[in-house]
Coordinates of C-alpha atoms in Angstrom, one line a residue:
X1 CA 88.2 5.9 143.6
X2 CA 88.9 10.0 141.9
X3 CA 91.6 8.1 139.9
X4 CA 88.9 5.6 138.4
X5 CA 86.3 8.1 138.2
X6 CA 88.4 10.6 136.3
X7 CA 88.9 8.1 132.7
X8 CA 85.7 7.2 133.1
X9 CA 83.9 10.7 132.5
X10 CA 86.2 11.4 130.0
X11 CA 85.5 8.3 128.2
X12 CA 81.9 8.9 128.3
X13 CA 81.6 12.5 126.8
X14 CA 83.9 11.0 124.1
X15 CA 81.6 9.0 123.7
X16 CA 78.9 12.1 122.8
X17 CA 78.1 11.9 120.0
X18 CA 78.7 14.9 117.4
X19 CA 74.7 14.6 116.6
X20 CA 71.6 13.3 118.6
X21 CA 70.8 10.1 118.1
X22 CA 68.3 9.6 115.1
X23 CA 65.7 8.6 117.8
X24 CA 66.1 12.1 118.8
X25 CA 65.0 13.9 115.5
X26 CA 62.0 11.8 115.1
X27 CA 61.0 12.6 118.4
X28 CA 61.8 15.8 117.5
X29 CA 59.6 15.7 114.5
X30 CA 56.6 14.6 115.7
X31 CA 56.0 17.1 118.3
X32 CA 58.1 20.1 116.0
X33 CA 54.7 19.0 114.0
X34 CA 53.1 21.4 116.2
X35 CA 54.7 24.6 116.3
X36 CA 54.0 23.9 112.3
X37 CA 50.8 24.0 112.8
X38 CA 51.2 27.2 115.0
X39 CA 52.8 29.0 112.3
X40 CA 50.4 28.0 109.1
X41 CA 47.2 28.2 111.0
X42 CA 48.3 32.2 111.5
X43 CA 49.8 32.9 108.2
X44 CA 46.6 31.6 106.1
X45 CA 44.4 33.5 107.4
X46 CA 46.1 36.4 105.1
X47 CA 45.9 35.1 101.8
X48 CA 42.4 32.9 102.5
X49 CA 41.1 36.3 104.3
X50 CA 41.0 38.7 101.1
X51 CA 38.6 36.1 99.1
X52 CA 36.7 35.4 101.6
X53 CA 36.2 39.0 102.8
X54 CA 34.6 39.7 98.4
X55 CA 32.8 36.0 98.4
X56 CA 31.0 37.3 102.3
X57 CA 31.4 40.7 101.5
X58 CA 33.4 41.2 105.3
X59 CA 32.7 45.0 106.4
X60 CA 36.2 46.0 108.2
X61 CA 35.1 44.8 111.7
X62 CA 34.6 41.5 110.4
X63 CA 37.7 41.3 109.4
X64 CA 39.6 42.5 112.5
X65 CA 37.5 39.7 114.7
X66 CA 38.2 36.9 112.3
X67 CA 42.1 37.4 112.5
X68 CA 41.6 38.0 115.8
X69 CA 39.6 34.9 117.0
X70 CA 42.9 32.6 116.5
X71 CA 44.8 35.6 118.6
X72 CA 41.6 35.1 121.3
X73 CA 41.9 31.2 121.5
X74 CA 45.4 31.0 121.8
X75 CA 45.7 33.2 125.2
X76 CA 42.9 31.0 126.7
X77 CA 44.6 28.2 125.0
X78 CA 47.7 29.0 126.3
X79 CA 46.5 29.6 130.3
X80 CA 44.8 26.7 130.7
X81 CA 47.6 24.3 129.0
X82 CA 50.0 24.6 131.5
X83 CA 47.7 23.1 133.7
X84 CA 46.9 20.2 132.3
X85 CA 50.9 19.1 131.0
X86 CA 51.3 19.0 134.7
X87 CA 48.2 17.0 135.1
X88 CA 48.1 14.4 131.9
X89 CA 51.8 15.0 131.4
X90 CA 53.5 16.7 127.7
X91 CA 52.4 13.3 126.1
X92 CA 48.8 14.2 126.3
X93 CA 48.5 17.5 125.4
X94 CA 50.5 17.5 122.7
X95 CA 47.3 14.4 121.8
X96 CA 44.4 16.8 122.4
X97 CA 46.0 19.9 120.6
X98 CA 47.0 17.5 117.7
X99 CA 42.6 16.5 118.4
X100 CA 42.0 20.7 118.3
X101 CA 43.7 21.5 115.4
X102 CA 41.4 19.4 113.6
X103 CA 38.2 19.8 114.9
X104 CA 39.0 23.5 114.0
X105 CA 40.1 22.7 110.3
X106 CA 36.8 21.2 109.9
X107 CA 34.9 23.9 111.1
X108 CA 36.0 26.9 109.2
X109 CA 35.8 24.4 105.6
X110 CA 32.5 23.5 106.1
X111 CA 31.6 26.9 106.8
X112 CA 29.0 28.6 105.8
X113 CA 28.3 31.4 107.4
X114 CA 30.8 34.6 109.3
X115 CA 29.8 33.2 113.0
X116 CA 30.6 29.6 112.3
X117 CA 34.2 30.6 110.8
X118 CA 34.6 33.1 113.8
X119 CA 34.2 29.8 115.8
X120 CA 36.1 27.6 114.2
X121 CA 39.5 30.1 113.9
X122 CA 38.6 30.4 118.2
X123 CA 38.6 26.5 118.1
X124 CA 42.3 27.0 116.4
X125 CA 43.5 29.1 118.4
X126 CA 43.7 26.9 122.0
X127 CA 45.7 24.5 119.3
X128 CA 47.7 26.8 119.0
X129 CA 47.8 28.6 122.3
X130 CA 48.6 24.5 123.6
X131 CA 51.3 24.1 121.1
X132 CA 53.4 27.3 121.1
X133 CA 53.0 26.7 124.5
X134 CA 54.0 22.7 125.3
X135 CA 56.5 21.9 122.1
X136 CA 59.6 23.6 123.5
X137 CA 58.9 22.8 127.0
X138 CA 58.6 18.3 125.8
X139 CA 61.5 19.4 123.2
X140 CA 63.1 21.3 126.2
X141 CA 62.8 18.5 128.6
X142 CA 63.7 15.4 126.5
X143 CA 66.6 17.3 124.7
X144 CA 70.2 16.8 125.0
X145 CA 71.7 19.8 126.9
X146 CA 74.7 19.9 124.7
X147 CA 72.3 20.0 121.7
X148 CA 68.8 21.6 123.4
X149 CA 69.3 25.1 121.8
X150 CA 69.4 23.8 118.2
X151 CA 66.2 21.4 119.1
X152 CA 64.2 23.9 120.6
X153 CA 65.6 26.4 118.3
X154 CA 64.1 23.6 115.7
X155 CA 60.0 24.5 116.8
X156 CA 60.5 28.3 115.7
X157 CA 61.7 26.4 112.0
X158 CA 58.5 24.9 111.9
X159 CA 56.5 27.7 112.9
X160 CA 58.4 29.9 110.0
X161 CA 57.8 27.0 107.7
X162 CA 54.4 26.7 108.5
X163 CA 53.8 30.2 107.8
X164 CA 55.9 29.9 104.2
X165 CA 53.9 27.3 103.2
X166 CA 50.8 29.2 103.7
X167 CA 52.1 32.1 101.7
X168 CA 52.5 29.2 98.9
X169 CA 49.1 27.6 99.1
X170 CA 47.5 31.2 99.1
X171 CA 48.8 32.0 96.2
X172 CA 48.7 28.9 94.8
X173 CA 44.8 28.7 95.5
X174 CA 43.5 32.2 95.5
X175 CA 42.0 31.9 91.8
X176 CA 40.6 28.1 92.8
X177 CA 36.6 28.2 93.3
X178 CA 36.5 27.7 96.7
X179 CA 40.7 27.6 97.0
X180 CA 39.5 29.7 100.7
X181 CA 38.0 26.2 102.2
X182 CA 40.7 23.6 100.7
X183 CA 43.5 26.1 102.6
X184 CA 41.7 25.4 105.9
X185 CA 40.8 22.1 105.0
X186 CA 44.8 21.1 103.8
X187 CA 46.0 22.0 108.1
X188 CA 44.2 18.8 109.1
X189 CA 46.9 16.9 107.4
X190 CA 50.3 17.1 108.9
X191 CA 47.8 17.3 112.8
X192 CA 46.4 13.5 111.1
X193 CA 50.0 13.2 111.0
X194 CA 50.7 14.0 114.0
X195 CA 48.2 12.6 115.8
X196 CA 49.6 8.7 113.8
X197 CA 52.9 9.3 115.5
X198 CA 51.8 9.7 119.0
X199 CA 52.3 5.9 119.9
X200 CA 56.4 6.3 119.2
X201 CA 57.2 9.4 121.5
X202 CA 58.3 9.0 124.9
X203 CA 56.8 10.8 128.3
X204 CA 59.2 13.4 129.4
X205 CA 61.9 12.0 131.2
X206 CA 60.8 14.4 134.6
X207 CA 56.8 13.9 134.2
X208 CA 58.2 10.3 134.8
X209 CA 60.5 10.2 137.7
X210 CA 57.6 12.6 138.9
X211 CA 55.1 10.1 139.1
X212 CA 57.3 8.1 140.1
X213 CA 58.7 5.7 137.1
X214 CA 61.5 5.3 136.9
X215 CA 62.4 3.1 135.3
X216 CA 61.1 4.8 132.1
X217 CA 62.6 7.6 132.4
X218 CA 66.3 6.0 132.6
X219 CA 65.1 3.7 128.8
X220 CA 63.9 7.7 127.2
X221 CA 66.9 9.4 129.0
X222 CA 69.1 5.8 127.5
X223 CA 67.4 6.4 123.5
X224 CA 68.1 9.7 124.0
X225 CA 71.8 9.9 125.3
X226 CA 72.4 7.2 122.4
X227 CA 73.6 3.2 123.4
X228 CA 77.5 5.3 123.4
X229 CA 76.3 6.9 126.9
X230 CA 78.2 4.2 130.5
X231 CA 74.3 3.7 131.9
X232 CA 76.6 5.5 134.6
X233 CA 75.6 9.6 132.8
X234 CA 72.5 8.2 132.4
X235 CA 71.6 7.5 136.1
X236 CA 73.7 10.9 136.9
X237 CA 71.4 12.9 135.0
X238 CA 68.5 11.1 136.9
X239 CA 69.4 11.6 140.4
X240 CA 70.3 15.5 139.4
X241 CA 66.7 15.3 138.3
X242 CA 65.4 13.4 142.0
X243 CA 67.0 15.7 143.7
X244 CA 65.9 19.0 142.1
X245 CA 62.2 17.6 142.2
X246 CA 63.0 17.1 146.0
X247 CA 64.7 20.2 146.8
X248 CA 61.5 21.8 144.8
X249 CA 58.4 23.0 146.9
X250 CA 56.7 25.1 143.9
X251 CA 54.3 23.1 142.1
X252 CA 50.7 25.6 142.8
X253 CA 50.1 29.5 141.1
X254 CA 50.7 31.0 143.6
X255 CA 54.1 29.6 144.3
X256 CA 55.2 31.6 141.4
X257 CA 56.0 34.3 143.0
X258 CA 58.8 33.2 145.4
X259 CA 61.8 35.2 144.2
X260 CA 63.2 32.4 143.1
X261 CA 60.1 32.1 140.6
X262 CA 59.4 35.3 140.5
X263 CA 62.5 36.6 139.0
X264 CA 63.0 34.4 135.8
X265 CA 58.8 35.0 135.2
X266 CA 59.2 38.2 134.9
X267 CA 62.3 37.7 132.3
X268 CA 60.0 35.5 130.1
X269 CA 56.6 37.3 130.1
X270 CA 58.8 40.7 129.5
X271 CA 61.0 38.9 126.5
X272 CA 57.6 37.3 125.1
X273 CA 56.0 40.9 125.1
X274 CA 59.2 42.6 123.6
X275 CA 58.8 39.9 120.5
X276 CA 55.7 41.4 119.8
X277 CA 56.0 45.2 121.0
X278 CA 58.7 44.6 118.8
X279 CA 56.2 45.8 115.7
X280 CA 56.8 41.9 113.9
X281 CA 52.9 41.1 113.1
X282 CA 52.7 45.2 112.6
X283 CA 55.6 45.1 110.2
X284 CA 54.4 42.3 108.2
X285 CA 51.1 43.5 107.3
X286 CA 52.6 46.7 106.0
X287 CA 55.0 45.2 103.3
X288 CA 51.9 44.7 101.6
X289 CA 51.0 48.5 101.7
X290 CA 54.8 48.9 100.7
X291 CA 53.9 47.0 97.2
X292 CA 51.1 49.2 96.9
X293 CA 53.4 52.1 96.8
X294 CA 55.4 50.4 95.0
X295 CA 53.1 50.6 91.8
X296 CA 52.0 46.1 92.8
X297 CA 47.7 46.1 93.9
X298 CA 47.3 42.9 92.9
X299 CA 46.6 39.5 95.0
X300 CA 48.9 37.4 93.8
X301 CA 51.9 40.2 94.0
X302 CA 51.1 40.7 97.9
X303 CA 51.1 37.0 98.4
X304 CA 54.8 36.9 96.6
X305 CA 56.4 39.5 97.9
X306 CA 55.0 37.9 101.3
X307 CA 56.4 34.5 100.4
X308 CA 59.9 36.2 100.0
X309 CA 59.1 37.9 103.6
X310 CA 58.6 34.8 105.5
X311 CA 61.3 32.4 103.3
X312 CA 63.7 35.1 104.4
X313 CA 62.3 34.1 107.8
X314 CA 62.6 31.2 107.2
X315 CA 66.1 30.6 106.5
X316 CA 67.3 33.2 109.5
X317 CA 66.7 30.9 111.4
X318 CA 68.0 28.2 110.4
X319 CA 71.2 30.1 110.6
X320 CA 69.9 31.0 114.2
X321 CA 69.9 27.1 114.7
X322 CA 73.3 26.6 113.0
X323 CA 75.3 29.4 115.3
X324 CA 72.6 29.6 118.7
X325 CA 74.3 26.8 120.6
X326 CA 78.1 28.4 119.5
X327 CA 77.7 32.0 120.5
X328 CA 75.5 32.0 123.2
X329 CA 71.5 33.5 124.0
X330 CA 72.4 36.5 124.9
X331 CA 74.7 37.2 122.4
X332 CA 72.1 36.9 119.8
X333 CA 69.6 39.0 121.6
X334 CA 71.9 41.2 121.4
X335 CA 72.7 41.6 118.4
X336 CA 69.0 41.0 117.6
X337 CA 67.3 43.5 119.1
X338 CA 70.7 45.7 118.0
X339 CA 69.7 45.0 114.5
X340 CA 66.0 45.7 115.1
X341 CA 65.9 49.2 115.9
X342 CA 68.3 50.2 112.7
X343 CA 66.2 48.3 111.0
X344 CA 62.5 50.3 112.3
X345 CA 64.3 53.1 112.2
X346 CA 65.6 53.2 108.7
X347 CA 61.9 52.1 108.2
X348 CA 60.3 55.2 108.9
X349 CA 62.9 56.8 107.4
X350 CA 61.3 55.6 103.9
X351 CA 58.3 55.7 104.8
X352 CA 58.5 59.7 105.3
X353 CA 59.8 59.4 101.6
X354 CA 56.9 57.4 100.4
X355 CA 54.1 59.1 103.2
X356 CA 56.1 61.7 104.7
X357 CA 54.6 63.0 108.2
X358 CA 51.1 62.8 107.2
X359 CA 48.3 61.7 109.5
X360 CA 46.1 59.5 107.9
X361 CA 43.0 61.4 109.1
X362 CA 42.2 63.8 106.7
X363 CA 38.3 64.6 105.7
X364 CA 39.0 65.5 102.2
X365 CA 41.1 63.1 99.5
X366 CA 42.3 65.9 98.2
X367 CA 44.4 67.3 100.9
X368 CA 46.8 64.3 100.6
X369 CA 49.9 65.0 98.1
X370 CA 51.6 62.5 97.4
X371 CA 51.0 59.4 96.5
X372 CA 51.8 57.1 99.3
X373 CA 49.5 59.0 101.8
X374 CA 46.8 58.6 99.6
X375 CA 46.9 55.1 99.0
X376 CA 46.8 54.6 103.1
X377 CA 43.2 56.0 102.9
X378 CA 40.7 53.4 101.8
X379 CA 38.0 56.1 101.2
X380 CA 41.1 57.6 98.8
X381 CA 42.6 56.9 95.1
X382 CA 45.0 58.7 93.5
X383 CA 45.5 59.2 89.6
X384 CA 48.6 59.2 87.9
X385 CA 47.3 61.7 85.0
X386 CA 46.5 64.4 87.1
X387 CA 48.6 64.0 90.7
X388 CA 45.4 64.1 92.4
X389 CA 44.0 62.3 95.4
X390 CA 40.7 62.3 95.0
X391 CA 37.5 60.2 96.8
X392 CA 37.8 57.0 95.2
X393 CA 34.0 57.1 93.2
X394 CA 34.9 60.5 91.0
X395 CA 33.8 60.1 88.1
X396 CA 35.6 62.8 87.3
X397 CA 38.7 60.7 86.8
X398 CA 39.2 57.7 84.6
X399 CA 42.8 56.8 86.2
X400 CA 42.0 56.1 89.5
X401 CA 44.3 53.9 91.4
X402 CA 45.5 51.9 95.0
X403 CA 49.2 51.6 93.4
X404 CA 51.8 54.7 93.3
X405 CA 54.3 54.2 91.1
X406 CA 57.1 54.9 92.2
X407 CA 57.9 58.4 89.8
X408 CA 60.7 60.1 91.2
X409 CA 64.1 59.9 92.3
X410 CA 63.0 60.2 95.8
X411 CA 59.8 58.0 95.7
X412 CA 61.8 55.3 94.5
X413 CA 65.1 55.8 97.4
X414 CA 62.8 55.4 99.8
X415 CA 61.1 52.2 98.7
X416 CA 63.6 50.3 97.8
X417 CA 64.8 51.9 101.3
X418 CA 61.6 51.0 103.3
X419 CA 62.2 47.3 100.6
X420 CA 66.3 46.5 102.4
X421 CA 65.3 47.4 105.4
X422 CA 61.7 45.4 105.7
X423 CA 63.9 42.7 105.2
X424 CA 66.9 43.0 107.3
X425 CA 64.6 44.1 110.1
X426 CA 62.9 40.4 109.9
X427 CA 66.4 39.2 109.1
X428 CA 67.6 40.1 112.6
X429 CA 64.1 39.1 114.1
X430 CA 64.5 36.0 113.2
X431 CA 68.3 35.2 114.1
X432 CA 66.8 36.4 117.7
X433 CA 64.6 37.2 119.0
X434 CA 62.2 35.2 117.0
X435 CA 63.5 32.7 119.1
X436 CA 65.6 32.7 121.7
X437 CA 62.3 33.8 124.3
X438 CA 60.3 30.9 123.8
X439 CA 64.4 28.6 123.8
X440 CA 64.6 30.5 126.9
X441 CA 60.9 30.1 128.6
X442 CA 61.8 26.1 128.1
X443 CA 64.6 26.6 130.0
X444 CA 64.5 28.7 133.2
X445 CA 61.8 27.6 135.2
X446 CA 61.6 24.8 137.5
X447 CA 60.5 21.8 136.8
X448 CA 57.7 21.4 139.2
X449 CA 56.7 24.8 137.9
X450 CA 57.3 25.2 134.5
X451 CA 54.9 24.4 132.7
X452 CA 52.7 26.5 134.2
X453 CA 55.5 29.7 134.2
X454 CA 55.5 28.9 130.5
X455 CA 51.2 28.9 130.3
X456 CA 51.8 32.1 131.6
X457 CA 54.8 33.6 129.6
X458 CA 52.7 32.0 126.4
X459 CA 49.3 33.9 127.5
X460 CA 51.8 37.8 127.1
X461 CA 52.7 36.9 123.8
X462 CA 49.1 36.1 122.5
X463 CA 47.9 39.3 124.7
X464 CA 50.5 41.5 123.3
X465 CA 49.7 40.5 120.0
X466 CA 46.1 40.9 120.7
X467 CA 47.2 44.6 121.9
X468 CA 49.1 45.6 118.8
X469 CA 46.5 44.0 116.4
X470 CA 44.3 46.4 117.4
X471 CA 46.1 49.6 118.3
X472 CA 48.3 49.2 115.0
X473 CA 46.0 51.3 112.5
X474 CA 44.9 53.8 115.5
X475 CA 48.6 54.9 116.2
X476 CA 49.5 55.2 112.5
X477 CA 46.0 57.2 112.7
X478 CA 47.9 59.9 115.1
X479 CA 52.0 59.6 115.4
X480 CA 52.0 58.5 111.7
X481 CA 53.5 55.2 109.9
X482 CA 56.8 57.0 111.1
X483 CA 55.9 57.9 114.3
X484 CA 55.1 53.9 114.9
X485 CA 58.0 52.0 113.9
X486 CA 60.1 54.5 115.5
X487 CA 57.9 53.8 118.8
X488 CA 58.7 50.3 118.5
X489 CA 61.8 50.7 118.0
X490 CA 62.3 52.4 121.3
X491 CA 60.2 49.9 122.8
X492 CA 63.1 47.5 121.4
X493 CA 65.6 49.9 123.1
X494 CA 64.1 49.4 126.6
X495 CA 63.9 45.5 126.2
X496 CA 67.5 45.5 125.2
X497 CA 68.4 48.0 128.8
X498 CA 66.6 44.7 129.9
X499 CA 68.8 41.2 128.5
X500 CA 71.9 43.2 128.7
X501 CA 71.4 43.7 132.7
X502 CA 68.4 40.9 133.9
X503 CA 69.2 37.7 130.8
X504 CA 71.9 35.0 131.4
X505 CA 73.4 32.8 129.6
X506 CA 71.4 29.8 129.4
X507 CA 73.4 27.3 126.9
X508 CA 75.9 24.0 127.8
X509 CA 74.0 24.0 131.2
X510 CA 71.1 20.9 132.8
X511 CA 68.1 22.3 133.3
X512 CA 68.8 21.1 136.6
X513 CA 71.4 24.1 137.2
X514 CA 70.5 26.8 135.4
X515 CA 67.7 27.8 137.9
X516 CA 71.2 28.3 139.7
X517 CA 71.3 31.6 137.8
X518 CA 68.4 33.6 139.1
X519 CA 69.6 33.1 143.4
X520 CA 70.6 35.5 144.9
X521 CA 69.6 39.7 143.9
X522 CA 70.1 41.3 141.2
X523 CA 73.6 41.7 141.1
X524 CA 74.2 38.1 140.0
X525 CA 73.7 38.3 136.4
X526 CA 76.3 41.2 136.3
X527 CA 78.7 38.2 138.6
X528 CA 79.1 34.7 137.7
X529 CA 76.6 32.7 138.4
X530 CA 78.8 29.5 140.6
X531 CA 76.9 26.2 139.5
X532 CA 79.8 23.9 142.0
X533 CA 80.3 20.3 139.5
X534 CA 78.6 17.8 140.7
X535 CA 81.0 14.9 141.6
X536 CA 84.8 14.4 139.7
X537 CA 83.3 12.7 137.0
X538 CA 81.9 16.8 136.6
X539 CA 84.9 18.4 137.7
X540 CA 87.4 16.7 134.3
X541 CA 84.4 16.8 132.2
X542 CA 84.9 20.6 132.9
X543 CA 88.2 21.1 132.1
X544 CA 88.4 18.8 130.0
X545 CA 85.5 20.4 127.2
X546 CA 85.8 23.0 124.5
X547 CA 84.6 26.3 125.0
X548 CA 81.3 25.7 124.2
X549 CA 81.5 23.7 127.3
X550 CA 82.7 26.4 129.2
X551 CA 79.6 28.0 130.2
X552 CA 78.1 24.3 131.5
X553 CA 81.3 24.3 133.9
X554 CA 81.6 25.4 138.0
X555 CA 82.4 29.4 136.4
X556 CA 79.3 30.5 133.7
X557 CA 79.8 34.6 132.9
X558 CA 76.1 35.5 132.5
X559 CA 76.5 39.0 133.2
X560 CA 78.7 39.8 129.8
X561 CA 79.7 38.4 127.0

């Protein structure tokens, strides 16, 4: 019997297409519209807020609440969507998030008061939180294991693409009458397209098995793997899912405290924490400030620079998609952490050239001796002719500006170093830390608690986002801009150590096998995680496949690269 099975499995391996079937791309395209909306709705406010502030005369506090409204909504949406994804399925939650996206877009578009706009931002945040939780899990449970890394990372590409589209539209509509309303209204169209696609989207086969609909699950898997894959291979996948579910007792939030579930939960939450505590969003915030220091002060110019940063983010996410299933999650994470630390250190050094180690807490503007420091203080303006900083309403000077031209070699060096280090930092973020936490989060949890654990990890991301948003300006006031960037670099170093010792490699493994990496004590991560082959066919497959599939065989090195 062994001799008869081995050729069959070899054949099934050779029948596996080098790319997923077209049906898989259609499904992933429809699902990742949620990621596109996630990126668009979080990015569009940067351009819209400038216009809204001028039109409605918003205070600093009101501006912060407009930005934070989506984050607060996302915390709630990310936390509770896991419960509903388990109760109703991934497809229904995707459907509801599309409806909420449309509702939020309409409220913001037709808002005529500050409080209504805030309400619309919170409603959109609910959809953003739900989409950020359910989309990676939905794709991860549908995707063939050979392509799971690339397909899940397509969601991050959709997020960065949404941000880029938002910046482009903000640039195009800045000077258009009611342009900010069009910025919000446009977000309803992708959500409507997703609603039209949903009737053709299948439910996750793991959800179908849990409901007892095994034949439907088998039909979905057959379409996902392609018609050329033998039915026996699909049956083995179904048997693996069923066996995993029978052995699971975890289905409640309290079950997350069990050691086998707590370990992956800690990994997922720490990675999401690090994604925000890396300071990526605050570095994006400072891009406009760097422009002012370089001599650009118009809204159009600032938006153009944001487009360049968003394009870098998107291009490097494409690079990550190409290489993530070849190099693995750990290598990309470790490379990303090291590169971002270097970028933040250099960014801090650049701000010493431009601003100096100056706390922006001076009582009088005349205490600032550098234009860069003067430009950071909202109450001050710089006089290029007199080379002094004064209050912005000072009638003594007729050439006051909040933009700084690099007039000395030192200033020019600082400006170009800041720009280069910021782009380098964004590129290294996009290739690893920007996408791997979402991918790993979709892989490392058992089926019974995957949605609930994912919702907690997603909420950790959004809570961290909120904390960073409300503390960043305060930190720059008390420990200077350079000190803030160096603090983020120190946090990333802690994250680097955590990833090295605690995060296993998951590429090429079935979802049911990934959880076995967390059995045992911490030292398991430094040895080999044994994932035994289920039968002789699997053993033959692991012996005959390429190096990329070696990690999915019986010996998987998870502690070192």
